[in-house]
Coordinates of C-alpha atoms in Angstrom, one line a residue:
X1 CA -1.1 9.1 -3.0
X2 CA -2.2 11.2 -0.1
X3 CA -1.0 8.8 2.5
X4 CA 2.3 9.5 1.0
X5 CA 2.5 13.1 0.1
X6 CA 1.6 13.5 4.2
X7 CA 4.3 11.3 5.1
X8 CA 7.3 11.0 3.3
X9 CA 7.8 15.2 3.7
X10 CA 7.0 14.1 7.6
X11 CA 9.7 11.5 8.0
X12 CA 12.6 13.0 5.8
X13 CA 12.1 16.9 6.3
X14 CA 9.7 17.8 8.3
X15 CA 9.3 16.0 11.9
X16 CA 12.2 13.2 11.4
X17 CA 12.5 12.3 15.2
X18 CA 8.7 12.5 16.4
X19 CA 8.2 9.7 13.4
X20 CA 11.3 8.1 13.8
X21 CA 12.5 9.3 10.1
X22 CA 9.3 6.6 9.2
X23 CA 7.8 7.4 5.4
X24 CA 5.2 5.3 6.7
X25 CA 4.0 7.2 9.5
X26 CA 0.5 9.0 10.7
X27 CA -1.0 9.0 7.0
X28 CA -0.8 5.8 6.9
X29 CA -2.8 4.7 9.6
X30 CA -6.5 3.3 10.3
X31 CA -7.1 6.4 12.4
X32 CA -6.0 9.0 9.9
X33 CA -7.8 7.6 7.3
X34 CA -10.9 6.8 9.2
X35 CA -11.1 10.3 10.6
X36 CA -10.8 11.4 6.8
X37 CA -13.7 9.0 5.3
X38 CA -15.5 10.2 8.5
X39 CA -15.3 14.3 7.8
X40 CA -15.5 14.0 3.8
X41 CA -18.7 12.3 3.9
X42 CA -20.0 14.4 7.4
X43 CA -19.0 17.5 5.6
X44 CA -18.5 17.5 1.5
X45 CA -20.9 14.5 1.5
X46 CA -23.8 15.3 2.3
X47 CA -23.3 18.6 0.1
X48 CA -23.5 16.4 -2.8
X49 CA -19.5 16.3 -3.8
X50 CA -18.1 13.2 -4.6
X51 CA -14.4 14.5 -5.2
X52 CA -13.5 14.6 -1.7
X53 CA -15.2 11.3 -0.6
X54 CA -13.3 9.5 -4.0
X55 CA -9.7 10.9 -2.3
X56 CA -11.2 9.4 1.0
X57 CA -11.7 6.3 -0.2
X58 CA -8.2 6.5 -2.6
X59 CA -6.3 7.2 0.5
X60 CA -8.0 4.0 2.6
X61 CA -7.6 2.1 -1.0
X62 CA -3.6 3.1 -0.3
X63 CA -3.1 1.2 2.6
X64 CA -3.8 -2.1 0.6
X65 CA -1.3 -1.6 -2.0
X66 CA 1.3 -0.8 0.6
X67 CA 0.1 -3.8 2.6
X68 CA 0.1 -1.9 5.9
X69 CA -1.4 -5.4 7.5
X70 CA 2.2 -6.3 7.5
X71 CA 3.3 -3.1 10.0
X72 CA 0.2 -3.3 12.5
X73 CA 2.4 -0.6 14.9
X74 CA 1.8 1.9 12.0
X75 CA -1.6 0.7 10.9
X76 CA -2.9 0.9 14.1
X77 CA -1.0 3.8 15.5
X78 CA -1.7 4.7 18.4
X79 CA -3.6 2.1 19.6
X80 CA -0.6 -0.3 19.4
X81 CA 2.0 2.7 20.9
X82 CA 2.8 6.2 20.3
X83 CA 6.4 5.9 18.6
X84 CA 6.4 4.6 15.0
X85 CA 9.1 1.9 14.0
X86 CA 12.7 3.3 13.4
X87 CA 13.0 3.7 9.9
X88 CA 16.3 1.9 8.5
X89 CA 16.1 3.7 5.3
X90 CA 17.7 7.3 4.1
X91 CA 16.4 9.5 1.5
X92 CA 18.8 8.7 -1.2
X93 CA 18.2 4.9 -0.7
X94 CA 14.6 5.0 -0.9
X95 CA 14.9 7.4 -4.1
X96 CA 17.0 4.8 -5.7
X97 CA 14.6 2.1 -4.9
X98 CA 11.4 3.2 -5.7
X99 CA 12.2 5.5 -8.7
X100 CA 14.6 3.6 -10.8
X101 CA 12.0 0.5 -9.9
X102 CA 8.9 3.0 -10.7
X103 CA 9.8 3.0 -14.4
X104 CA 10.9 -0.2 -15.4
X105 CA 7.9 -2.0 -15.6
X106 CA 5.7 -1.3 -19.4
X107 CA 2.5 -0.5 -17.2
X108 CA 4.1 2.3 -15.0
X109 CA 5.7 3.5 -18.5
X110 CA 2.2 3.7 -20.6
X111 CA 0.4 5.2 -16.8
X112 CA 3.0 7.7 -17.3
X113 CA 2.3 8.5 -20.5
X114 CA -1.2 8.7 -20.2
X115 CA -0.8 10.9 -16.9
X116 CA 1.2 13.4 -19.4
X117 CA -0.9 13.4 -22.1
X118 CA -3.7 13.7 -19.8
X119 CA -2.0 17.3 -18.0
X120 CA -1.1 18.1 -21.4
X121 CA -4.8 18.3 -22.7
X122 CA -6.0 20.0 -19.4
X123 CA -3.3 22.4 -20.1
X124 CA -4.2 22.7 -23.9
X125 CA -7.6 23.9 -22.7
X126 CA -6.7 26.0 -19.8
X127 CA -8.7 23.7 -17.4
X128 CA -6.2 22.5 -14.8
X129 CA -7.2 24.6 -12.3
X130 CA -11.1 24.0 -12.7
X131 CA -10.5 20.2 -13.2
X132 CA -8.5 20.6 -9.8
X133 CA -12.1 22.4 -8.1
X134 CA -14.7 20.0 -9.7
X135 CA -13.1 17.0 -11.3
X136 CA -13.8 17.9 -14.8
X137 CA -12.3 19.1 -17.4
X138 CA -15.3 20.6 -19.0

């Protein structure tokens, strides 16, 4: 999820007209993501922590789902052009889309679920914060 949490505060909140109000913006991009595959592994690699190489590789693996092949001038960014494409899309339509379609399939219903039960446990035990700093719950 990082590409998004990066860029959907970006293109509705926080720099609208430098990313041309684009949820799809620097986050999502080859660059960004190699840059972060390239430090994790330089720095938290090679100090034996996989956490930060598995959000690395999460946030390259996010580009696939979102199919970024199909917007090369944000995939590539910059090497295709500075600006990203105008995004046609406000907030409230894009909330409208993607949650009321977030919930209607069974899998995103039982993933949801099992996210909750799953922060419910951590919480049980008093472990979110730890689980947060080394992955486990234990």
């Amino acid at each position: 999820l990082l590409p998004d949490i990066i860029d959907k505060p970006l293109g509705f909140w926080l720099l609208p007209e430098a990313v041309s109000h684009s949820t799809r913006s620097v986050g999502h991009s080859l660059l960004f993501n190699a840059a972060l595959l390239a430090a994790t592994m330089a720095v938290l690699g090679l100090a034996g922590r996989a956490g930060p190489v598995a959000l690395a590789l999460g946030s390259a693996g996010h580009l696939l789902f979102d199919k970024m092949w199909e917007n090369p001038a944000i995939l590539l960014w910059p090497l295709l052009g500075w600006r990203f494409p105008v995004a046609t899309t406000t907030l409230e339509e894009w909330a409208a889309l993607h949650f009321a379609s977030a919930l209607k399939p069974l899998e995103e219903q039982i993933g949801a679920l099992v996210l909750i039960w799953f922060a419910l446990q951590l919480h049980r035990r008093r472990a979110i914060l730890r689980f947060l700093r080394t992955g486990s719950a234990e």
